[in-house]
mmCIF file of C-alpha atoms in Angstrom:
data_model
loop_
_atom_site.group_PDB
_atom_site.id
_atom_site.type_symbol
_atom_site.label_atom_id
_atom_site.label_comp_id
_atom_site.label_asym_id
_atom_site.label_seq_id
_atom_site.Cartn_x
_atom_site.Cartn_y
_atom_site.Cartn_z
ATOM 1 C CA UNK P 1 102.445 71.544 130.939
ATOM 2 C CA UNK P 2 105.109 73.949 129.307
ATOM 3 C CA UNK P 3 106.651 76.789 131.200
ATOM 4 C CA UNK P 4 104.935 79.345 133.136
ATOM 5 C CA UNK P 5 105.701 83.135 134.396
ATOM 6 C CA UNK P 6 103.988 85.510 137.092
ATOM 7 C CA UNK P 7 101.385 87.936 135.171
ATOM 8 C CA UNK P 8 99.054 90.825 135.910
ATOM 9 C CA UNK P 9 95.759 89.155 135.564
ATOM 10 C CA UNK P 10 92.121 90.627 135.925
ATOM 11 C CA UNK P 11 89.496 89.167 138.083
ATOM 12 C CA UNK P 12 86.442 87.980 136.332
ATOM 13 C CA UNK P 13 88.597 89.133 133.329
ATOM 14 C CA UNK P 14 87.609 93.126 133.926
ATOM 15 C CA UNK P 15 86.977 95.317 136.616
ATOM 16 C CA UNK P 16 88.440 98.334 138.724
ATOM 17 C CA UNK P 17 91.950 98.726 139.371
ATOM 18 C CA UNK P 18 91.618 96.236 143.010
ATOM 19 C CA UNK P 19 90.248 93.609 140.431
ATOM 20 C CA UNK P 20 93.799 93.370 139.526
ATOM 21 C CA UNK P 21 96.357 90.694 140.886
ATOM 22 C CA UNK P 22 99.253 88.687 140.626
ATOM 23 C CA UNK P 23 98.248 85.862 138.467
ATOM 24 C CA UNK P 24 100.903 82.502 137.136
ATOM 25 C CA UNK P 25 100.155 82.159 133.370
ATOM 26 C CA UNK P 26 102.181 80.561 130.532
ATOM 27 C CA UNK P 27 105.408 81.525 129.169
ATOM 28 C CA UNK P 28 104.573 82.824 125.766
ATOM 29 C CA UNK P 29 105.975 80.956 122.718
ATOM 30 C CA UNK P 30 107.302 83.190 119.932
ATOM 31 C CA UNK P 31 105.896 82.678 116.579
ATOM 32 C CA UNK P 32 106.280 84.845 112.689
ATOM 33 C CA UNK P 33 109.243 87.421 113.760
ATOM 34 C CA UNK P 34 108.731 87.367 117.368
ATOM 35 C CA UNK P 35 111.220 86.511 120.169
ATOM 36 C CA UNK P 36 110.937 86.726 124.155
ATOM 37 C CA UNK P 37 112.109 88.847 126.105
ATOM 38 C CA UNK P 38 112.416 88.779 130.228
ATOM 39 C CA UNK P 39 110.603 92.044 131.119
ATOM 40 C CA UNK P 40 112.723 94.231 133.130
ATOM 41 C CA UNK P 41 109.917 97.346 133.613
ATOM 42 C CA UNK P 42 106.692 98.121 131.545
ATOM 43 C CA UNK P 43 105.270 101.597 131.333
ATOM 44 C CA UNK P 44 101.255 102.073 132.254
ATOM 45 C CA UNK P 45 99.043 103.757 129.451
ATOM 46 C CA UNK P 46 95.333 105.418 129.405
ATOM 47 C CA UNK P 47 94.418 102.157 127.047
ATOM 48 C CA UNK P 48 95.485 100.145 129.946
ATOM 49 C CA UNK P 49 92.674 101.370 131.816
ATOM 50 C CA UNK P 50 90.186 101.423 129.165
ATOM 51 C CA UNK P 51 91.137 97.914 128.603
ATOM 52 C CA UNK P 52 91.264 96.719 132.095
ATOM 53 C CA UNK P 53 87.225 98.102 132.781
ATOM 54 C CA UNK P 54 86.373 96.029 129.249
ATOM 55 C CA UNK P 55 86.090 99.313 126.947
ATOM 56 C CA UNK P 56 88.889 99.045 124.854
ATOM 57 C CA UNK P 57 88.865 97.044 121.318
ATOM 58 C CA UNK P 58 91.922 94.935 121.913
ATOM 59 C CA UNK P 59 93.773 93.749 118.366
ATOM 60 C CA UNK P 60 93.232 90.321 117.864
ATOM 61 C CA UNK P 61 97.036 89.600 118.171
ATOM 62 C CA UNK P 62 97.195 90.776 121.296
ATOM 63 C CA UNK P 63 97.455 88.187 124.432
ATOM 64 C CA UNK P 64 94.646 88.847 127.321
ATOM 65 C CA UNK P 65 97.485 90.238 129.421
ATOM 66 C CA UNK P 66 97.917 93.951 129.451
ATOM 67 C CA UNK P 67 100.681 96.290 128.588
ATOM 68 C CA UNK P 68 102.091 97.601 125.347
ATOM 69 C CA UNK P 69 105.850 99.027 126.023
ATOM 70 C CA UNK P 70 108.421 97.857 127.863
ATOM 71 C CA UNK P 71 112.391 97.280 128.184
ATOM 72 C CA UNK P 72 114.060 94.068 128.961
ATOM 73 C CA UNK P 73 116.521 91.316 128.016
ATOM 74 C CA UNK P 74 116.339 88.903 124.827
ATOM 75 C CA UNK P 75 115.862 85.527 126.431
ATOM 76 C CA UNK P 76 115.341 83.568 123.293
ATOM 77 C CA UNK P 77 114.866 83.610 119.445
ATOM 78 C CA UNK P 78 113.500 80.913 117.480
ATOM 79 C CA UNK P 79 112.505 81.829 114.331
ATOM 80 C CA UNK P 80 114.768 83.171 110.699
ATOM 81 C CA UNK P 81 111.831 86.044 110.243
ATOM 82 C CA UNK P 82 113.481 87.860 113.312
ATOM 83 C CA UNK P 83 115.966 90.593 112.814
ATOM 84 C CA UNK P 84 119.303 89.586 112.707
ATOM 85 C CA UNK P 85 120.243 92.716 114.249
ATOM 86 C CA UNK P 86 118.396 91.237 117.554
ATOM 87 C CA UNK P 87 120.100 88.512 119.167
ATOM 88 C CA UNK P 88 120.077 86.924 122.484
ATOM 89 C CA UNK P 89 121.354 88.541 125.572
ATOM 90 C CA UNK P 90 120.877 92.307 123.674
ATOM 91 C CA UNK P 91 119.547 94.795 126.048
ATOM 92 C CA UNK P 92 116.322 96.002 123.898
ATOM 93 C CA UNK P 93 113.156 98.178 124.823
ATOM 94 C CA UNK P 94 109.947 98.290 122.487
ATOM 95 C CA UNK P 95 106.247 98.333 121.561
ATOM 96 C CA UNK P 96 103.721 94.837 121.987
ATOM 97 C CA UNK P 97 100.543 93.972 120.973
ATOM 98 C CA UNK P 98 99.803 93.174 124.321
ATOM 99 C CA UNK P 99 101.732 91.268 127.400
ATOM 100 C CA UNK P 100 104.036 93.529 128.828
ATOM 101 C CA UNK P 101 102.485 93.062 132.053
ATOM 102 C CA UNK P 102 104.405 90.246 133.006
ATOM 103 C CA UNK P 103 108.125 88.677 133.793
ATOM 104 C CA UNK P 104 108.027 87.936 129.276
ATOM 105 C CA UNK P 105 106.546 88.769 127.003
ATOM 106 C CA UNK P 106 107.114 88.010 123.195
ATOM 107 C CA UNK P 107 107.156 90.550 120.605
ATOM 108 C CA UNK P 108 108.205 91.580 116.711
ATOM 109 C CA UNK P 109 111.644 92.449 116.465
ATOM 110 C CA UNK P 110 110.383 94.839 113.803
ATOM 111 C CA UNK P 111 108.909 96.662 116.825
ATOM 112 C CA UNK P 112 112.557 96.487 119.037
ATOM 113 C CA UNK P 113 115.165 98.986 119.628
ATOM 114 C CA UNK P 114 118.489 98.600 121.259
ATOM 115 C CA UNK P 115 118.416 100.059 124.736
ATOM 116 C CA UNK P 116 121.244 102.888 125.174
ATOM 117 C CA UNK P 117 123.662 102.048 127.869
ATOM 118 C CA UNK P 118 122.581 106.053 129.471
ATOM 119 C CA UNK P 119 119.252 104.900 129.584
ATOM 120 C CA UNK P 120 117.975 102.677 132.274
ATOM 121 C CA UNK P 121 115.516 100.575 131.998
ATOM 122 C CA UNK P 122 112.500 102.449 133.551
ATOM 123 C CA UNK P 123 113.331 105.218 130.995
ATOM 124 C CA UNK P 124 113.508 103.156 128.359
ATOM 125 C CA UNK P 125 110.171 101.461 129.011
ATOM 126 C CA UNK P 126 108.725 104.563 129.050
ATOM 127 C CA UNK P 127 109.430 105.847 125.439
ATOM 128 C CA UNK P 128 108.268 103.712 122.566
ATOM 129 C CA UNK P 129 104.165 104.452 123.274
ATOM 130 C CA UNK P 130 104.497 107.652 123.989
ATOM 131 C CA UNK P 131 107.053 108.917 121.996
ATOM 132 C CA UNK P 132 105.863 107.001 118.701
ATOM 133 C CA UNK P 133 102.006 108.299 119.300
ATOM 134 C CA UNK P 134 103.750 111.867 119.578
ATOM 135 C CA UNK P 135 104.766 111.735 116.723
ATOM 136 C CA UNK P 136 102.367 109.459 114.338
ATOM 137 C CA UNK P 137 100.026 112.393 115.531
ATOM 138 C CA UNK P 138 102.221 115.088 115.014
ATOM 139 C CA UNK P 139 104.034 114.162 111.799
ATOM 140 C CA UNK P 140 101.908 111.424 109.965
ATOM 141 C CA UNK P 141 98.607 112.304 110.624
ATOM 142 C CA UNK P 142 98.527 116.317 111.452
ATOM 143 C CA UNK P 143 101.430 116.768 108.481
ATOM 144 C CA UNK P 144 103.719 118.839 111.005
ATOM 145 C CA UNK P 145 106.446 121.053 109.714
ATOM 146 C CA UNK P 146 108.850 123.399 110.799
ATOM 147 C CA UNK P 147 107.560 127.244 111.709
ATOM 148 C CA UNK P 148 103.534 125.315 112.038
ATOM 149 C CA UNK P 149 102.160 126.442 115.500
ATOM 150 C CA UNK P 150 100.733 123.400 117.931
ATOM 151 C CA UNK P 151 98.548 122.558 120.931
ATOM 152 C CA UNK P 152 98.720 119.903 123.179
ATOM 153 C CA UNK P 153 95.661 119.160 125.231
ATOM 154 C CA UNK P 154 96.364 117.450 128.700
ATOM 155 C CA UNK P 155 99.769 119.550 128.673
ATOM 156 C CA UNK P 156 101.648 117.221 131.694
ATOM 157 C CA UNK P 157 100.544 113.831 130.126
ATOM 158 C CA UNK P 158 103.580 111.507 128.864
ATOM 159 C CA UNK P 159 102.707 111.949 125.588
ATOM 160 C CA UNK P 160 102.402 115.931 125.232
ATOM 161 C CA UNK P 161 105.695 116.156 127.138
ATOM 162 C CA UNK P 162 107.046 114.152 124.430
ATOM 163 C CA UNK P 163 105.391 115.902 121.833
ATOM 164 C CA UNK P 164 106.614 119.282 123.418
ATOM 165 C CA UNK P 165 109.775 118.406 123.137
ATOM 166 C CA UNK P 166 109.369 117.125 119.368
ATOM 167 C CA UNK P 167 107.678 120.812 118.580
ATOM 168 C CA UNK P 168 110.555 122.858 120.579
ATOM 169 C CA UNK P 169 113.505 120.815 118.536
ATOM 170 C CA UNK P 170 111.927 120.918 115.112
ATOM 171 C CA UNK P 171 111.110 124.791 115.556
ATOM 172 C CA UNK P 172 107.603 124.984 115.633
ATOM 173 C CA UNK P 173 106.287 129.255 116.052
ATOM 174 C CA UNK P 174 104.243 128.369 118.799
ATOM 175 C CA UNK P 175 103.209 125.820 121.639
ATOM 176 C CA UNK P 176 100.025 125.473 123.321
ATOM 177 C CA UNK P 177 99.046 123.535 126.005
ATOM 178 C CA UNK P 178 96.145 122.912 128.092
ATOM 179 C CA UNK P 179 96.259 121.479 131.612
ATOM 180 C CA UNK P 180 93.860 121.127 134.671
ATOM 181 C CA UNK P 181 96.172 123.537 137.365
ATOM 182 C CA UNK P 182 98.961 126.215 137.379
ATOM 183 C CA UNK P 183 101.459 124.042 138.406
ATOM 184 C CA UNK P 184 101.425 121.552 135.589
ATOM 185 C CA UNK P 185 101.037 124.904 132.978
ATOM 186 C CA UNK P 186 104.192 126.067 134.510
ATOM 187 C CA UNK P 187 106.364 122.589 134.428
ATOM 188 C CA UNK P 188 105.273 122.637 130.543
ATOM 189 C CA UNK P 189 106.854 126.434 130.034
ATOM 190 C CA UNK P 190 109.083 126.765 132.373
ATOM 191 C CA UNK P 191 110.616 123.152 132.293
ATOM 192 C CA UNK P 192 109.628 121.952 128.605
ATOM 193 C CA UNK P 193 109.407 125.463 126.735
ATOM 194 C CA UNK P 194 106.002 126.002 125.498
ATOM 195 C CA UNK P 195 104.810 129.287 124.712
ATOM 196 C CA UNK P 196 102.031 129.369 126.961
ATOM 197 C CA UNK P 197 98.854 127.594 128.449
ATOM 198 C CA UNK P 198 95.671 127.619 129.545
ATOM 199 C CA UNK P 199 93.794 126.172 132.442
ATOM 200 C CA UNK P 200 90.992 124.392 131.196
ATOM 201 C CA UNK P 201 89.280 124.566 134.583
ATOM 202 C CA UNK P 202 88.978 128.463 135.044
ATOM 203 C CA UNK P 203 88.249 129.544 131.725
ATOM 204 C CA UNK P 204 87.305 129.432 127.995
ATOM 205 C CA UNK P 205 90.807 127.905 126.797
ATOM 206 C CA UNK P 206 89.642 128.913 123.502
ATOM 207 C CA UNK P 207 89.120 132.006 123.294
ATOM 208 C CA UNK P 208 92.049 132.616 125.363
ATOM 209 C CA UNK P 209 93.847 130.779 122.985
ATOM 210 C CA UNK P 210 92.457 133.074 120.320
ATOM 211 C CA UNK P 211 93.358 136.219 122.098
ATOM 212 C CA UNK P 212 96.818 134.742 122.504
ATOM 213 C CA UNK P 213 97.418 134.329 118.990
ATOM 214 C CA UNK P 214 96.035 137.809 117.321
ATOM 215 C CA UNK P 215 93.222 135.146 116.474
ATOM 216 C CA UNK P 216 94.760 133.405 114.119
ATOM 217 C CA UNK P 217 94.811 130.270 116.504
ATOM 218 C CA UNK P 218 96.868 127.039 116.072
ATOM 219 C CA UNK P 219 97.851 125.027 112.795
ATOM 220 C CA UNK P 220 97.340 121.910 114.887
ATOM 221 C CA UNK P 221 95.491 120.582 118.138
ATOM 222 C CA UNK P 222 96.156 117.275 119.358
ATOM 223 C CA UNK P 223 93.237 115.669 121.216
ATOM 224 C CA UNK P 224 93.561 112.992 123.777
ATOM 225 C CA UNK P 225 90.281 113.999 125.753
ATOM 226 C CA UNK P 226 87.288 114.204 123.177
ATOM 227 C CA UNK P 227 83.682 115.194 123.245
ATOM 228 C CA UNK P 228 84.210 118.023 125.637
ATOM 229 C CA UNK P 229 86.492 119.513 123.262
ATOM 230 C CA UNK P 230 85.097 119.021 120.131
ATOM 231 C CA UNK P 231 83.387 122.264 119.710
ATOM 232 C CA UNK P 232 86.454 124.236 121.405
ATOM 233 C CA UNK P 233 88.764 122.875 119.118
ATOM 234 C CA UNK P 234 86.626 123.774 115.873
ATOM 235 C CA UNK P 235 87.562 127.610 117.582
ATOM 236 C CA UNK P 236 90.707 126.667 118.059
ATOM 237 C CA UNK P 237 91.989 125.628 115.167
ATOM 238 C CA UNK P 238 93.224 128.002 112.649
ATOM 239 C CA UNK P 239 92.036 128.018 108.804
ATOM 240 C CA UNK P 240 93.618 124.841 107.128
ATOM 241 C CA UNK P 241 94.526 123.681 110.475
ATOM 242 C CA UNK P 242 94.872 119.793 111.726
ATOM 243 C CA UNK P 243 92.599 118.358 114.430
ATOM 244 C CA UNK P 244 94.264 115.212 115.530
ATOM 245 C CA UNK P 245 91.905 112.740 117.621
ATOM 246 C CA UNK P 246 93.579 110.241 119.992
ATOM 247 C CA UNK P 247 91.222 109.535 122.194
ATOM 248 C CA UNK P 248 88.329 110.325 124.430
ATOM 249 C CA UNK P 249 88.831 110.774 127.683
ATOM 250 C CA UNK P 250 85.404 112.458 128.270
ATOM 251 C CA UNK P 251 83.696 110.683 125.919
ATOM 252 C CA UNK P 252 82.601 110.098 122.546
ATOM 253 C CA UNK P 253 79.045 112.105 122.167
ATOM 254 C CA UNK P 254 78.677 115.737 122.438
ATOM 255 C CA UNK P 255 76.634 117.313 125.320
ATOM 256 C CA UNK P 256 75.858 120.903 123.421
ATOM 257 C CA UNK P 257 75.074 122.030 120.172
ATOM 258 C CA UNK P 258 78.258 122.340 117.594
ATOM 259 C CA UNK P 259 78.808 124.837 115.104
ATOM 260 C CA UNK P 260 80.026 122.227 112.089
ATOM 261 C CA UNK P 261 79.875 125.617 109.553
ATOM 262 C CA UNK P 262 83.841 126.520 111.355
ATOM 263 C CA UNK P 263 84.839 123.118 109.151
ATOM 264 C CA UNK P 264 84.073 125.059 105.889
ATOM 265 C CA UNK P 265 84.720 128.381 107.367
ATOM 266 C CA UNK P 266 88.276 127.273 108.400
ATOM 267 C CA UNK P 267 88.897 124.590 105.983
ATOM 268 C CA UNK P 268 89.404 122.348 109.174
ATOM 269 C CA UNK P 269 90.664 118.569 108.893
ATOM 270 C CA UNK P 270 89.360 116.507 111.997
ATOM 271 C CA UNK P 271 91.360 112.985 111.707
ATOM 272 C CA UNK P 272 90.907 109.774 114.074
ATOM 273 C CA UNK P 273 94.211 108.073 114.629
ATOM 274 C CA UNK P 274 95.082 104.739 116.528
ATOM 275 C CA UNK P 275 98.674 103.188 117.435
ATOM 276 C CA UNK P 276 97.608 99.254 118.554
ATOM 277 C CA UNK P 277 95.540 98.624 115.667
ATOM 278 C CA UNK P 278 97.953 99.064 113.056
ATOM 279 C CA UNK P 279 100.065 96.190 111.052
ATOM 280 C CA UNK P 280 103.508 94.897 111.865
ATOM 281 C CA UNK P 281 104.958 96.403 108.924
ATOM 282 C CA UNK P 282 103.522 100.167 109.683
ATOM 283 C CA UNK P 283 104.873 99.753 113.647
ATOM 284 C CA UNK P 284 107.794 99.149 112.128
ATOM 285 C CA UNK P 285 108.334 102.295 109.816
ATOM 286 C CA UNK P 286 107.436 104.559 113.152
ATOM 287 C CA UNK P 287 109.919 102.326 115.265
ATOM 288 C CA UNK P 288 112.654 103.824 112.508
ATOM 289 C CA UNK P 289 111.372 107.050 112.487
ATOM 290 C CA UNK P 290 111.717 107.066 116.465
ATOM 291 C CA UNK P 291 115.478 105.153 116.264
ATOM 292 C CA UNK P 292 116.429 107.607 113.255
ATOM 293 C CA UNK P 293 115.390 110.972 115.538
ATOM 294 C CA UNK P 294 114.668 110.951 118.367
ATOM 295 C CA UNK P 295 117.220 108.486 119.959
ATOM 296 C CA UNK P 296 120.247 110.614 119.353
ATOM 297 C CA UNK P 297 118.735 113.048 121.293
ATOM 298 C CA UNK P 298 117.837 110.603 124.457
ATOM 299 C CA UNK P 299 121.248 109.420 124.466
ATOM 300 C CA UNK P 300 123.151 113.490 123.988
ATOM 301 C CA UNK P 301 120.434 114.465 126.798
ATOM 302 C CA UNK P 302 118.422 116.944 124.643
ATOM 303 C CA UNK P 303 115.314 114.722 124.840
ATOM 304 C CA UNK P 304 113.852 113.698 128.606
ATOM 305 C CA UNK P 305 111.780 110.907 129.880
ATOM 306 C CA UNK P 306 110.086 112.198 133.065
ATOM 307 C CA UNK P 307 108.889 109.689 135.529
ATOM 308 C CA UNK P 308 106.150 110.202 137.680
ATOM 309 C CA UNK P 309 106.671 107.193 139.936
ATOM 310 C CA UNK P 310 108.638 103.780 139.795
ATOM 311 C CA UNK P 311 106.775 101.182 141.702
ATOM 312 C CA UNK P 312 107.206 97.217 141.814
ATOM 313 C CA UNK P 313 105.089 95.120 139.027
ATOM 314 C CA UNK P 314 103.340 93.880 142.536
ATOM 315 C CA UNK P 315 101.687 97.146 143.470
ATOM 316 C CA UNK P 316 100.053 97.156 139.861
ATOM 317 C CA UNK P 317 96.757 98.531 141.527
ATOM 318 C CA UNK P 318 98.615 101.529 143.604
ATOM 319 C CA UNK P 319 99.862 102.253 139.857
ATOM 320 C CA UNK P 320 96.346 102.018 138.354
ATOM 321 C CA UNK P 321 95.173 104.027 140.893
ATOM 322 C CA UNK P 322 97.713 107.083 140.866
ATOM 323 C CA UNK P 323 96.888 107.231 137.051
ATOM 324 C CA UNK P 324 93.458 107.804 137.173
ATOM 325 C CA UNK P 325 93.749 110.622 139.780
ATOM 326 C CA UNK P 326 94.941 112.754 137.006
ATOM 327 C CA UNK P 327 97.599 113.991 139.477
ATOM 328 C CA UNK P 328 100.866 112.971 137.351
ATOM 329 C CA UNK P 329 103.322 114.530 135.271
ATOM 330 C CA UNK P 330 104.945 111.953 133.403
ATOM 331 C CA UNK P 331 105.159 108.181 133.146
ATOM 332 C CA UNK P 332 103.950 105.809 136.219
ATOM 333 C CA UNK P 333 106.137 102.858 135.223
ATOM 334 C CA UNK P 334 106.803 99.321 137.200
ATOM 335 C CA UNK P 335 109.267 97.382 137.572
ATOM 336 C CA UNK P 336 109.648 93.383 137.106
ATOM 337 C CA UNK P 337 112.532 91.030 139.386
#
């Protein structure tokens, strides 16, 4: 029997968040451009909890164990189709298929960055998904660029803080968020410098939205949450404007009747987009794009990872548990000894 490591596994193989526990698994053995790396903290994810109740269409590269980003130590490297760049003992942080959940995990060096010395590691683990969905959605799929106004539903999520921050650096005219209380509007303004928001719970966030903006509304809406959107954002949007998808949070079928005509009306683009999916090779190009821009600005301070709460890789189901209460602003992220 080869090596084996302590894992988050999942009893019966899916289930609530107490259905998760402390499992010993084997090491994993890097293969293609992979090496292994001893997991020093993982960051927690909504696909972690999709995947975790069975609803989420894991890629078939992807180990059973959970957990996509994390920051750790190069154990070992094996094989010539690694980086060169990437060598043992190097202090890295990065983006899996799958795995992270555990004391290794093994993982593309195409999808690796180095870790900055003025980051530690629980900041580091909490960048690569969230910053790289930021800005796939942002730049790649709703064609962002300088002076466009933007919205950002779920305003005190980790990835609309990152992709406030994006907006505010490359000058966009105007940032929207939406977000279930006062308090997390105000942390997005006053802390993050968005224009304004809206509290989804007390109002029409749409029409305030339009009021807000001379009812023009925004060049682009970024949509974590889904159906109970949909019709809001067709509103929303402003003519030629971007609807971004990335997920759906209150799911996938509309309760009420939607007006479809504001798509030709507005010349409105409504785009799916997914991160875990995608190939090796397109990873990579948004790892660069992330190491290129937005690193500078994590090491000089102008960028900020904000951490919810740091807990040990043992109290997995405390973790699960705090991010589906919807109370957090920021990353829940554990750590591994």
């Amino acid at each position: 029997m080869g090596e084996t490591m302590r894992a988050i596994g999942i009893k019966n193989g899916s289930g609530p968040a107490d259905a998760l526990f402390v499992d010993t698994i084997p090491k994993p053995v890097p293969k293609g451009s992979e090496v292994i790396v001893k997991v020093k903290a993982f960051g927690l994810n909504r696909m972690d909890l999709l995947q975790r109740e069975g609803k989420y269409p894991v890629p078939s590269q992807a180990p059973a164990t959970m957990g996509v980003e994390f920051s750790g130590i190069i154990e070992s490297r094996t094989n010539e189709d690694a980086e060169r760049s990437f060598k043992v003992g190097d202090e890295v942080f990065g983006l899996a298929y799958g795995g992270a959940y555990a004391e290794y995990v093994a993982v593309s060096t195409h999808m690796l960055l180095h870790k900055p010395k003025s980051l530690s590691w629980e900041q580091a683990a909490g960048i690569p998904e969230t910053w790289i969905t930021a800005s796939q959605a942002m730049y790649l799929v709703g064609e962002y660029s300088r002076g466009k106004s933007i919205l950002w539903h779920a305003g005190a999520s980790a990835v609309s803080i990152a992709g406030i921050q994006l907006s505010k650096a490359d000058g966009a005219s105007a940032i929207y968020v939406t977000a279930s209380s006062q308090e997390k509007i105000d942390f997005c303004v006053k802390e993050l410098g968005a224009t304004g928001g809206f509290n989804y719970r007390s109002g029409d966030w749409a029409q305030a939205l339009l009021q807000a903006t001379n009812g023009k509304g925004v060049d682009i809406i970024v949509d974590p949450v889904g159906q109970s959107y949909f019709q809001q954002d067709l509103i929303a949007g402003a003519r030629d404007g971007r609807i971004v998808s990335l997920g759906m949070m209150s799911g996938t079928r509309t309760d009420g009747p939607v007006d479809i005509g504001l798509f030709v009306a507005k010349r409105l683009r409504f785009e799916g987009s997914t991160l875990r999916s995608r190939d090796e090779a397109y990873q990579g190009r948004l790892r660069d794009t992330l190491q290129d821009h937005a690193l500078p600005k994590f090491v000089d301070g102008s960028f900020k990872v904000y951490i919810e709460k740091v807990l040990p890789f043992e109290r997995i189901v405390e973790a699960h548990k705090l991010m589906e209460s919807n109370q957090t602003r920021g990353k829940i992220i554990c750590t591994v000894d």
